[in-house]
Coordinates of C-alpha atoms in Angstrom, one line a residue:
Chain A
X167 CA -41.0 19.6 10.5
X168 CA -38.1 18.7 12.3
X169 CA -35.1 20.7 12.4
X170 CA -31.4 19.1 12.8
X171 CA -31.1 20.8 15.7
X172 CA -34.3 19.5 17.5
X173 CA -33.3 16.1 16.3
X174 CA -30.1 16.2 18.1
X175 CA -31.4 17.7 21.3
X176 CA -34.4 15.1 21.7
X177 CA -31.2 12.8 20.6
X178 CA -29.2 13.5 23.7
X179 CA -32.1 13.5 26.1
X180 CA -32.7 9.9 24.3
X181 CA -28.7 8.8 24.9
X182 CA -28.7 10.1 28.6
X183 CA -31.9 8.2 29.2
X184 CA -31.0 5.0 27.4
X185 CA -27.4 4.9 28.5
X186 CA -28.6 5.2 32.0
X187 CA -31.0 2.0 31.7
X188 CA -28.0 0.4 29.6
X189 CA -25.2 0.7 32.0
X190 CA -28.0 -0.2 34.5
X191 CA -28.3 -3.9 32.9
X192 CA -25.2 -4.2 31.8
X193 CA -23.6 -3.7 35.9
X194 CA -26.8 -6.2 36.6
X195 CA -25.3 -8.5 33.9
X196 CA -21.7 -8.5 34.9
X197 CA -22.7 -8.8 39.0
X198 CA -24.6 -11.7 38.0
X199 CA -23.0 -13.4 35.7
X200 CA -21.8 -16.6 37.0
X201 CA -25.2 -17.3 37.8
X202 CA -26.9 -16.5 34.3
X203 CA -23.7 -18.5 32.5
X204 CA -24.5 -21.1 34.7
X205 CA -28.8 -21.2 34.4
X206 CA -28.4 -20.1 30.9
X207 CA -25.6 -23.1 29.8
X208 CA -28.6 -25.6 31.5
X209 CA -30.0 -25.8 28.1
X210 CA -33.6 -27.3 27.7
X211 CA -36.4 -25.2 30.1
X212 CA -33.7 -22.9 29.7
X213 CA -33.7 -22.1 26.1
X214 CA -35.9 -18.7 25.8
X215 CA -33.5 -17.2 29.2
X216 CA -30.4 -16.2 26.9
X217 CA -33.0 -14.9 23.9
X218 CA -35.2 -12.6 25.9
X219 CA -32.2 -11.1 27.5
X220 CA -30.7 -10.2 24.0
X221 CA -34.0 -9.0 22.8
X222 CA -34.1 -6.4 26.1
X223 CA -30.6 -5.5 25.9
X224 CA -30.5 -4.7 21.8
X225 CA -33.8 -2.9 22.9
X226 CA -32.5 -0.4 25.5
X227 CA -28.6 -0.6 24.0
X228 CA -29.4 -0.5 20.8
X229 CA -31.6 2.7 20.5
X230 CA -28.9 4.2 23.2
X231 CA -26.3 3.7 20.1
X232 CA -28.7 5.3 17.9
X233 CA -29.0 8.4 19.9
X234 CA -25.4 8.9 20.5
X235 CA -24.5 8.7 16.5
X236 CA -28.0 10.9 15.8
X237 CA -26.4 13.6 19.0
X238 CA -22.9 13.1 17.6
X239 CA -24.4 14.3 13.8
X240 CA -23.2 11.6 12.3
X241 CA -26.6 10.5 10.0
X242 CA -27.3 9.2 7.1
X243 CA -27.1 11.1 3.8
X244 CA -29.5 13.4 3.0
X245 CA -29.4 11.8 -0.4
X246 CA -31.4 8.6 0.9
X247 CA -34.0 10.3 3.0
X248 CA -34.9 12.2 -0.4
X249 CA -35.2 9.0 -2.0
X250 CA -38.3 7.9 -0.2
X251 CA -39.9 11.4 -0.1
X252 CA -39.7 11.5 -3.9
X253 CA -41.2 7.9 -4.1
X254 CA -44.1 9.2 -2.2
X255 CA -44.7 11.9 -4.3
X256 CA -44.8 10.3 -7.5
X257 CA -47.9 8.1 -5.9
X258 CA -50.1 11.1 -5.2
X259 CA -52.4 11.0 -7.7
X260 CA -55.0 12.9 -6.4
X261 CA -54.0 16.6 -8.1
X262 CA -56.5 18.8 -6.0
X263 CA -54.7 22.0 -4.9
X264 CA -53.3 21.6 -1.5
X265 CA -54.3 23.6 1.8
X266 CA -51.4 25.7 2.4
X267 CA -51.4 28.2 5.2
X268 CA -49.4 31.8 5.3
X269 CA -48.3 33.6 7.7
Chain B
X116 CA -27.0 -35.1 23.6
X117 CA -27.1 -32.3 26.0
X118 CA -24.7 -33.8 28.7
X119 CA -22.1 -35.0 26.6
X120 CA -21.7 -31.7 25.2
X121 CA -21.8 -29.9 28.2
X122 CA -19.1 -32.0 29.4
X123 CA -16.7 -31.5 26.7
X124 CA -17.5 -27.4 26.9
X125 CA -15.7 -25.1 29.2
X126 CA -16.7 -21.7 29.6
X127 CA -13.5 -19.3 29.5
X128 CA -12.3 -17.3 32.3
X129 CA -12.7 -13.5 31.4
X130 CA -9.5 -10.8 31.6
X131 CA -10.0 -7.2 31.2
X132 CA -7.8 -7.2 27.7
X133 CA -10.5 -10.2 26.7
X134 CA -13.4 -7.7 27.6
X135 CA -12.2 -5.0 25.9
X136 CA -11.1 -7.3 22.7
X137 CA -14.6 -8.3 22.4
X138 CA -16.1 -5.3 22.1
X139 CA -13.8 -3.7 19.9
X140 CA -14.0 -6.8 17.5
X141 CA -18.0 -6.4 18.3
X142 CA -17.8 -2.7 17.2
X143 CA -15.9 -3.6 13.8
X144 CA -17.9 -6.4 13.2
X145 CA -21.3 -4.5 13.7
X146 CA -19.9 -1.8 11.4
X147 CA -19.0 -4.3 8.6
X148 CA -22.0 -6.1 9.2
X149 CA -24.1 -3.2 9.1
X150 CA -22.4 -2.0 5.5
X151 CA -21.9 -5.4 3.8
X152 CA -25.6 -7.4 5.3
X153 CA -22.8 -10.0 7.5
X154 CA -18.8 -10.6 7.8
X155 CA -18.9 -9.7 11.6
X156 CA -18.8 -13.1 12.6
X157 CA -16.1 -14.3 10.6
X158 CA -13.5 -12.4 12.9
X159 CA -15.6 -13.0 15.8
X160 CA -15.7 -16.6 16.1
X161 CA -11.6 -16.6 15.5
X162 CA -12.0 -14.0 17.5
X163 CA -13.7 -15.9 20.4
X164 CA -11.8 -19.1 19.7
X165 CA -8.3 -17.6 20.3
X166 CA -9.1 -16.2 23.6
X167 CA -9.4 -19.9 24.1
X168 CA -13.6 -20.2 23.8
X169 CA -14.6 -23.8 22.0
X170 CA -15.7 -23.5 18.4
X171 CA -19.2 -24.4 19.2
X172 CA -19.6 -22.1 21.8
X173 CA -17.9 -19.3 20.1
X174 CA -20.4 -19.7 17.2
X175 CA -23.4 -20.3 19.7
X176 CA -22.3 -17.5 21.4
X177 CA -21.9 -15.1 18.2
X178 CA -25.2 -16.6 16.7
X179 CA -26.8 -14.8 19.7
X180 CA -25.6 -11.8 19.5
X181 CA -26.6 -11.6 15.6
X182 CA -29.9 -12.0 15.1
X183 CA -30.7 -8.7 17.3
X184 CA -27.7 -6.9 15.9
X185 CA -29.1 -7.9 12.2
X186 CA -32.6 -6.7 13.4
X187 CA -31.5 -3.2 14.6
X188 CA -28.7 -3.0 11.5
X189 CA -32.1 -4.0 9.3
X190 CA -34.6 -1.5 10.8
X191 CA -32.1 1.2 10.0
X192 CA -31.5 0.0 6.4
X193 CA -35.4 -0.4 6.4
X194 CA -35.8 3.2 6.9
X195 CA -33.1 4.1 4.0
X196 CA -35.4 2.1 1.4
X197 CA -33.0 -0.9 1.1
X198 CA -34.7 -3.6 2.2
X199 CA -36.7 -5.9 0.7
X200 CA -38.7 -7.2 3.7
X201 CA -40.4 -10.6 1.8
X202 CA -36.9 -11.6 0.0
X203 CA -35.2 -11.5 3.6
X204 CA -38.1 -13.6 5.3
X205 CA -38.6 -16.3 2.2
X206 CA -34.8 -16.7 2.1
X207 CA -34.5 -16.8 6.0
X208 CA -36.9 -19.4 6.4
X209 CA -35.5 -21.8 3.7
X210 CA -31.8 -21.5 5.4
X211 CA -33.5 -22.3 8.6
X212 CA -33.5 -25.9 7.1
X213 CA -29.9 -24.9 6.2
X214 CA -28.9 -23.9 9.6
X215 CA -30.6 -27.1 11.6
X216 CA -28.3 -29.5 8.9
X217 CA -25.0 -27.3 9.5
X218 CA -26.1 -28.1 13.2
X219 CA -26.4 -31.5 12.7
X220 CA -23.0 -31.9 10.9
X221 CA -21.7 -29.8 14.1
X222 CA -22.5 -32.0 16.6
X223 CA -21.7 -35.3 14.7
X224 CA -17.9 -33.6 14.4
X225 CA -17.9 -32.9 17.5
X226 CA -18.4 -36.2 19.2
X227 CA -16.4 -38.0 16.6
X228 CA -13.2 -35.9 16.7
X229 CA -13.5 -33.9 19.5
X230 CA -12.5 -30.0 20.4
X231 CA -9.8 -29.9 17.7
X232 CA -11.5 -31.9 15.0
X233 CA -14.8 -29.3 15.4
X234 CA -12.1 -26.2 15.0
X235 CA -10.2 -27.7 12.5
X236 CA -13.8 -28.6 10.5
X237 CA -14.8 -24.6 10.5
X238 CA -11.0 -23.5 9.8
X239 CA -11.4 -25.6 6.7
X240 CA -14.8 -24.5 6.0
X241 CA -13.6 -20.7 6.5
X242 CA -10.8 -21.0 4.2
X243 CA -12.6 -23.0 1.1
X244 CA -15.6 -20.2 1.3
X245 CA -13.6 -17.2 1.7
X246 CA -11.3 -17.9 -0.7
X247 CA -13.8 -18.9 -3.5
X248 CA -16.6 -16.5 -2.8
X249 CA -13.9 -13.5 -2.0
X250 CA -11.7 -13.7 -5.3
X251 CA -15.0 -13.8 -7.6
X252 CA -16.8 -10.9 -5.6
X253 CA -13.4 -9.4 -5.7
X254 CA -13.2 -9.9 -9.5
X255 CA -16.4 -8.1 -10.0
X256 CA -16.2 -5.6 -7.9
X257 CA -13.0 -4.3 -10.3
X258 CA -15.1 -4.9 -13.2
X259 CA -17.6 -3.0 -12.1
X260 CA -15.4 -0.3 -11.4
X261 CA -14.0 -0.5 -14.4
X262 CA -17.2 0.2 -16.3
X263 CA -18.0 3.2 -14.4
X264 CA -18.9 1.9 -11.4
X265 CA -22.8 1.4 -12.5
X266 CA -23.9 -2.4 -11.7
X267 CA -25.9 -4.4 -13.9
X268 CA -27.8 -7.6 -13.1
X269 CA -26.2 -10.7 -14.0
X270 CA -26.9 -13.1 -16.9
X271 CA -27.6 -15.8 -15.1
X272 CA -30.3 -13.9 -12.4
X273 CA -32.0 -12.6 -16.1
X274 CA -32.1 -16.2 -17.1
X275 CA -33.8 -17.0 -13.8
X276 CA -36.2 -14.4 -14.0
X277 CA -37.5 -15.8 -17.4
X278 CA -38.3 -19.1 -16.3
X279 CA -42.1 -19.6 -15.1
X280 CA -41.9 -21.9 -12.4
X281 CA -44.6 -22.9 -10.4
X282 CA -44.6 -20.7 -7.7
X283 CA -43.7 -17.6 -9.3
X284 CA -42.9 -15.0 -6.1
X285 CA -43.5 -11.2 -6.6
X286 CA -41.0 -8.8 -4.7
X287 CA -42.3 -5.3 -4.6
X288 CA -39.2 -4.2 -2.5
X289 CA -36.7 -4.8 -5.6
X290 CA -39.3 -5.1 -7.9
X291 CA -38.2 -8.6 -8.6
X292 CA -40.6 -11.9 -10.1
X293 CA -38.3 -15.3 -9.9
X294 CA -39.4 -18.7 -8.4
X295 CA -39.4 -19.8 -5.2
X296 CA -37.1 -23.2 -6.6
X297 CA -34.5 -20.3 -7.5
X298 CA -34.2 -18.7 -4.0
X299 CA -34.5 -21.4 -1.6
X300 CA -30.9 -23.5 -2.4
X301 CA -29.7 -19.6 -1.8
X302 CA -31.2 -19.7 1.5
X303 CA -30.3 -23.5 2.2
X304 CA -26.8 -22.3 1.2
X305 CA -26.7 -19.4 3.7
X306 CA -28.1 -21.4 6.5
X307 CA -25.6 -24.6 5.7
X308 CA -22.6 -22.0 6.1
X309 CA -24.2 -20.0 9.2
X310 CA -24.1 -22.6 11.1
X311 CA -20.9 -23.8 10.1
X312 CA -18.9 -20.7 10.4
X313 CA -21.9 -18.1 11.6
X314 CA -21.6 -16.5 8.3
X315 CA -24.5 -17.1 6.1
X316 CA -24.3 -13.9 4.7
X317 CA -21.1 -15.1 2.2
X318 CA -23.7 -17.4 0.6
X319 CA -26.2 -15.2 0.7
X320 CA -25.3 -11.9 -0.5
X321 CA -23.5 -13.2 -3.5
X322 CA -26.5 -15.6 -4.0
X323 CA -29.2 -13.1 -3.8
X324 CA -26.9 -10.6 -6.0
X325 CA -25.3 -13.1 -9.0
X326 CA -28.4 -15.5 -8.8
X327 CA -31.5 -13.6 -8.0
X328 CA -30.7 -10.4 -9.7
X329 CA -30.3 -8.0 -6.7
X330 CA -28.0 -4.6 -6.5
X331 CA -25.2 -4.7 -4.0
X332 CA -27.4 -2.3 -1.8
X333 CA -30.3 -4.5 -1.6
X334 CA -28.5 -7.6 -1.2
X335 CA -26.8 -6.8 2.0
X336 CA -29.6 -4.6 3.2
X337 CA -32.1 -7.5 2.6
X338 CA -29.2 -10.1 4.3
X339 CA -29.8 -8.6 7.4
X340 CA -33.6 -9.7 7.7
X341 CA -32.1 -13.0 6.6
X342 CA -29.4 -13.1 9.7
X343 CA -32.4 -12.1 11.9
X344 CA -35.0 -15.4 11.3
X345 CA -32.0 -17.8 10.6
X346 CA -30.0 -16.3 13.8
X347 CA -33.2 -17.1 15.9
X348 CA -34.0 -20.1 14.6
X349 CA -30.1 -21.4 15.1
X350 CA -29.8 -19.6 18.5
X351 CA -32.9 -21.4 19.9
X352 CA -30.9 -24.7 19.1
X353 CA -28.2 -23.8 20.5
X354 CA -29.4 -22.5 23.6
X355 CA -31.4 -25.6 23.7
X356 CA -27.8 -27.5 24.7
X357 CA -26.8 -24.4 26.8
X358 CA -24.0 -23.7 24.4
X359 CA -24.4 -19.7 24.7
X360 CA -22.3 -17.9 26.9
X361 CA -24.0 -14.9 27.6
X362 CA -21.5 -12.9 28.8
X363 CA -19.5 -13.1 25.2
X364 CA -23.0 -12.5 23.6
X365 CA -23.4 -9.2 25.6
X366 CA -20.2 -7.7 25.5
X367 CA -20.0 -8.6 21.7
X368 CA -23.6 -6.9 21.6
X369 CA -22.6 -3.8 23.4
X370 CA -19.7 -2.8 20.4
X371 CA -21.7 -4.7 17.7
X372 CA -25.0 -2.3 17.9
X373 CA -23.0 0.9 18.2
X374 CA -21.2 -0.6 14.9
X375 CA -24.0 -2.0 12.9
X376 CA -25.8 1.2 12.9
X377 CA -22.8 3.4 11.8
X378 CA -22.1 0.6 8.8
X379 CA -25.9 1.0 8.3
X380 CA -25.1 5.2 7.7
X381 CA -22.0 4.6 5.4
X382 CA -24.5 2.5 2.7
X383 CA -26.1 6.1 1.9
X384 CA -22.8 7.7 1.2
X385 CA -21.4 4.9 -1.4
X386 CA -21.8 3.3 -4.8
X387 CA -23.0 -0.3 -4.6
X388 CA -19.4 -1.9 -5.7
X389 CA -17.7 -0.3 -2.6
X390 CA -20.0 -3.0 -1.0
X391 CA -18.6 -6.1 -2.9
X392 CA -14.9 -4.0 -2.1
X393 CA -15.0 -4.1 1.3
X394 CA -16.4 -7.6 1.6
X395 CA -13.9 -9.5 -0.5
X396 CA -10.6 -7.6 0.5
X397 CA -12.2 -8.7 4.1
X398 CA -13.2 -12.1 3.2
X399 CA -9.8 -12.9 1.6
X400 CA -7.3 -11.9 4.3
X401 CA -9.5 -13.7 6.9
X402 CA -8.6 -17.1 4.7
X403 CA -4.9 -16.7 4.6
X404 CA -5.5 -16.1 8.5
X405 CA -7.3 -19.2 9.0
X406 CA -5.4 -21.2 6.8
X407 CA -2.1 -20.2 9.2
X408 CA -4.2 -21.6 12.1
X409 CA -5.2 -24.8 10.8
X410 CA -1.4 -26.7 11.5
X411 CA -2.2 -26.1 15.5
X412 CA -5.3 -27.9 14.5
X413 CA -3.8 -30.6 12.8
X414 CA -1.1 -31.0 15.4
X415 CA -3.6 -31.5 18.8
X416 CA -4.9 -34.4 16.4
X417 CA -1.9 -35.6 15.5
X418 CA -2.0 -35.7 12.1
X419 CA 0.7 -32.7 11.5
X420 CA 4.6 -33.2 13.3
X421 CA 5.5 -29.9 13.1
X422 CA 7.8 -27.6 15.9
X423 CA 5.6 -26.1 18.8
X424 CA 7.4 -22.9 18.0
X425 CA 6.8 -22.5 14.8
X426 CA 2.9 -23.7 14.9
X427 CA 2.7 -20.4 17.4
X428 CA 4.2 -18.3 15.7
X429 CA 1.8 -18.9 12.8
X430 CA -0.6 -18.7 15.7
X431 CA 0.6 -15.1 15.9
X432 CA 0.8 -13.9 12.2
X433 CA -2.9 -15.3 12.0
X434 CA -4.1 -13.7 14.7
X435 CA -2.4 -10.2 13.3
X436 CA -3.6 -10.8 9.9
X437 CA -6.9 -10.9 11.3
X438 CA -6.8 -7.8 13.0
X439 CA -5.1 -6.2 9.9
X440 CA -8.2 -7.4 8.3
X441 CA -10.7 -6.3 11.0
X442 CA -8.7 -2.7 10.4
X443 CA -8.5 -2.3 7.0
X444 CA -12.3 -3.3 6.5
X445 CA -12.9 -0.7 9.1
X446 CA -10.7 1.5 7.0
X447 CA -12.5 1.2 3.9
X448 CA -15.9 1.8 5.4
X449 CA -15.3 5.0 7.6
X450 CA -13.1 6.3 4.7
X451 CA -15.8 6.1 2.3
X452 CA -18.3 7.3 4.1
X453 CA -16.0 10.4 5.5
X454 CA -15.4 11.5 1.9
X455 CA -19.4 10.9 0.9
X456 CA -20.7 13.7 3.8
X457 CA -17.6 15.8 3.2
X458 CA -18.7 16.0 -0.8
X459 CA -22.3 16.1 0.5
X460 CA -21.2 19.3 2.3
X461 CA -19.5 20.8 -0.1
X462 CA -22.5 20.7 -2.5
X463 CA -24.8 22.3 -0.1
X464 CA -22.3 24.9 0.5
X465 CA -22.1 25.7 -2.6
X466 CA -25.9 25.4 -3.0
X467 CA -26.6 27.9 -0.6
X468 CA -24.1 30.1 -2.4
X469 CA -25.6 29.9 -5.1
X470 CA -29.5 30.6 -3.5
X471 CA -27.8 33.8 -1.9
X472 CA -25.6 34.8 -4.9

């Protein structure tokens, strides 16, 4: 089982990684971008160009956001995790006793 | 097709204050659109348009940025239990047809009237939804508050539910049976208005809530999987006649997913009203902002005589009410979801208290 303190710290590895990779694209982008405005305004063989590049930047950017909010503690509510797990466990129907192991 | 639009198009030059607008407006938007299932896109197109952007390519532009903001904002939701994966597709597919006819109706303005007639055709179409979806979500929302603050699903979606027609849809996600003939105009209806103003999700949410029978939760949750497969589906157009400008898509995309996933978090924190709160106290401010921008409108086509002075300074106040609104729904959210964890805490404080007591 996780704790919330090996959640943050693989968290902040995850930011540092993904923010490097995002800044990366994002300088790409910006040194680029009269050139992509101008291929990606060309419209017709041109269509997929401006929706793969969304795709890769929500990708890398996106899971960077999601690191920094998970580092910063900001999560969801415990409440909502404990939802699901108490879905699950009404399913089980198989009432065998369960290995358990002590220490 | 493609030419002519291209040559009445002009991609804006980008300042600094722009940049930083963009994203800030992206981060706002994400985190309403990550709470409420959509609404970013109602600022940003304004947004984009008064930095001087064309209405089409503004909406091009923020139509690309949605669909992978909505998938990452959905994924999270996903893993929260709020999504009902099949109601999203089913609905997102029928407002595909919706989006390629708001398309359709786009273009045809656009050659007829021009740059200000396509701006003054989704100022009009901002104003008439806002206002008449806003004040009756709004109206609920109080009721429902008023009773306790426990939803119930509507008459009408109970109704709907009853009737056995051929093909009958199950929906293990909400746990919903209704027809297919009773959530495809919902989906038509979102698509129509995405591609009119980029904001299916006021047709959608309320539909899928007051017609189908969802919770608030659901609803916006589910809208997101919605935004995703029309977003593509309307993007792919629109990139066809090279109307996205990618650098407003990726700027807006850098604030929107750090936004969408922190709107996602403040869902687990609230009651479902606080949902159909934020969204009409948002959805009604935008209008009166709109409405204040339509006389500049009106005036490039000659239809309105009014003072250049005073049509900017209504350019102004519309612009700040806007923002006001952009603020406040920002308000609501991160206020709500503050107080949520700091209760959360204080019960398992006073759990553990009580474990070591």
């Amino acid at each position: 089982m996780t704790t919330v303190q090996e959640r943050r710290k693989k968290a902040k590895k995850d930011a540092l990684l993904f923010g490097a990779v995002s800044c990366a694209l994002y300088a790409g982008a910006f040194v680029y971008a009269d050139a992509m405005v101008t291929m990606f305004a060309k419209g017709g063989m041109y269509t997929m160009l401006p929706i793969v590049t969304v795709f890769l930047f929500s990708y890398v950017h996106g899971n960077f956001a999601g690191s920094v909010w998970t580092a910063l503690g900001i999560e969801a509510s415990a409440k909502a995790g404990r939802k699901t797990d108490k879905a699950d466990a009404a399913k089980r129907t198989d009432s065998r006793n369960r290995a358990t192991v002590t220490a | 097709m493609h030419d002519m639009l291209a040559e009445n198009l002009r991609f804006v030059d980008l300042t600094l204050v722009g940049v930083l607008f963009l994203f800030f407006v992206g981060f706002v938007g994400g985190l309403v659109s990550g709470f409420i299932g959509s609404g970013g896109a109602f600022v940003l197109t304004p947004g984009m348009m008064s930095l001087g952007v064309p209405g089409p390519v503004a909406v091009a532009s923020n139509m690309c940025h949605k669909f992978p903001k909505a998938l990452v904002g959905a994924i999270k939701r996903y893993k929260y239990g709020q999504v009902d994966i099949k109601m999203g597709l089913i609905i997102g597919v029928s407002a595909e047809i919706g989006v390629q006819l708001g398309i359709q109706v786009q273009k045809f303005i656009l050659e007829q009237w021009g740059q200000a007639g396509s701006n003054l055709y989704v100022s009009v179409a901002f104003v008439f939804v806002l206002v008449t979806v806003g004040s009756f979500v709004l109206k609920d929302a109080i009721a429902t508050k008023r009773d306790g603050g426990e939803e119930k699903v509507t008459m009408l979606a109970k109704r709907l539910q009853a009737i056995e027609l051929w093909p009958m849809m199950n929906f293990k996600g909400s746990g919903i049976r209704i027809s297919f003939w009773f959530t495809a105009p919902v989906g038509l209806a979102a698509g129509l208005l995405a591609a009119t103003i980029a904001v299916g999700g006021f047709a959608g949410v309320p539909g899928m809530i007051y017609i189908i029978g969802l919770s608030s939760l659901m609803a916006s949750a589910t809208e997101l999987v919605v935004a995703f497969v029309m977003g593509l589906g309307g993007t792919m157009v629109w990139a066809f006649y090279g109307m996205v400008d990618i650098r407003l898509t990726l700027i807006i995309l850098a604030g929107s997913l750090f936004g969408v996933q922190l709107g996602a978090i403040g869902t687990t924190y609230v009651k479902d009203y606080a949902i159909k709160f934020v969204m009409a106290t948002i959805m009604l401010i935008v209008a009166v902002s709109r409405g204040l921008a339509m006389p500049k409108y009106l005036k490039q086509l000659d239809v309105l005589n009014w003072d250049g002075g005073l049509i900017d300074i209504l350019s102004k106040v519309s612009f700040g009410l806007m923002c006001f609104a952009l603020l406040v729904g920002a308000f609501i959210i991160l206020k709500a979801m503050i107080l949520g964890r700091r209760a959360e805490r204080q019960l398992e404080m006073q759990g553990s208290a009580a474990a070591r007591a």
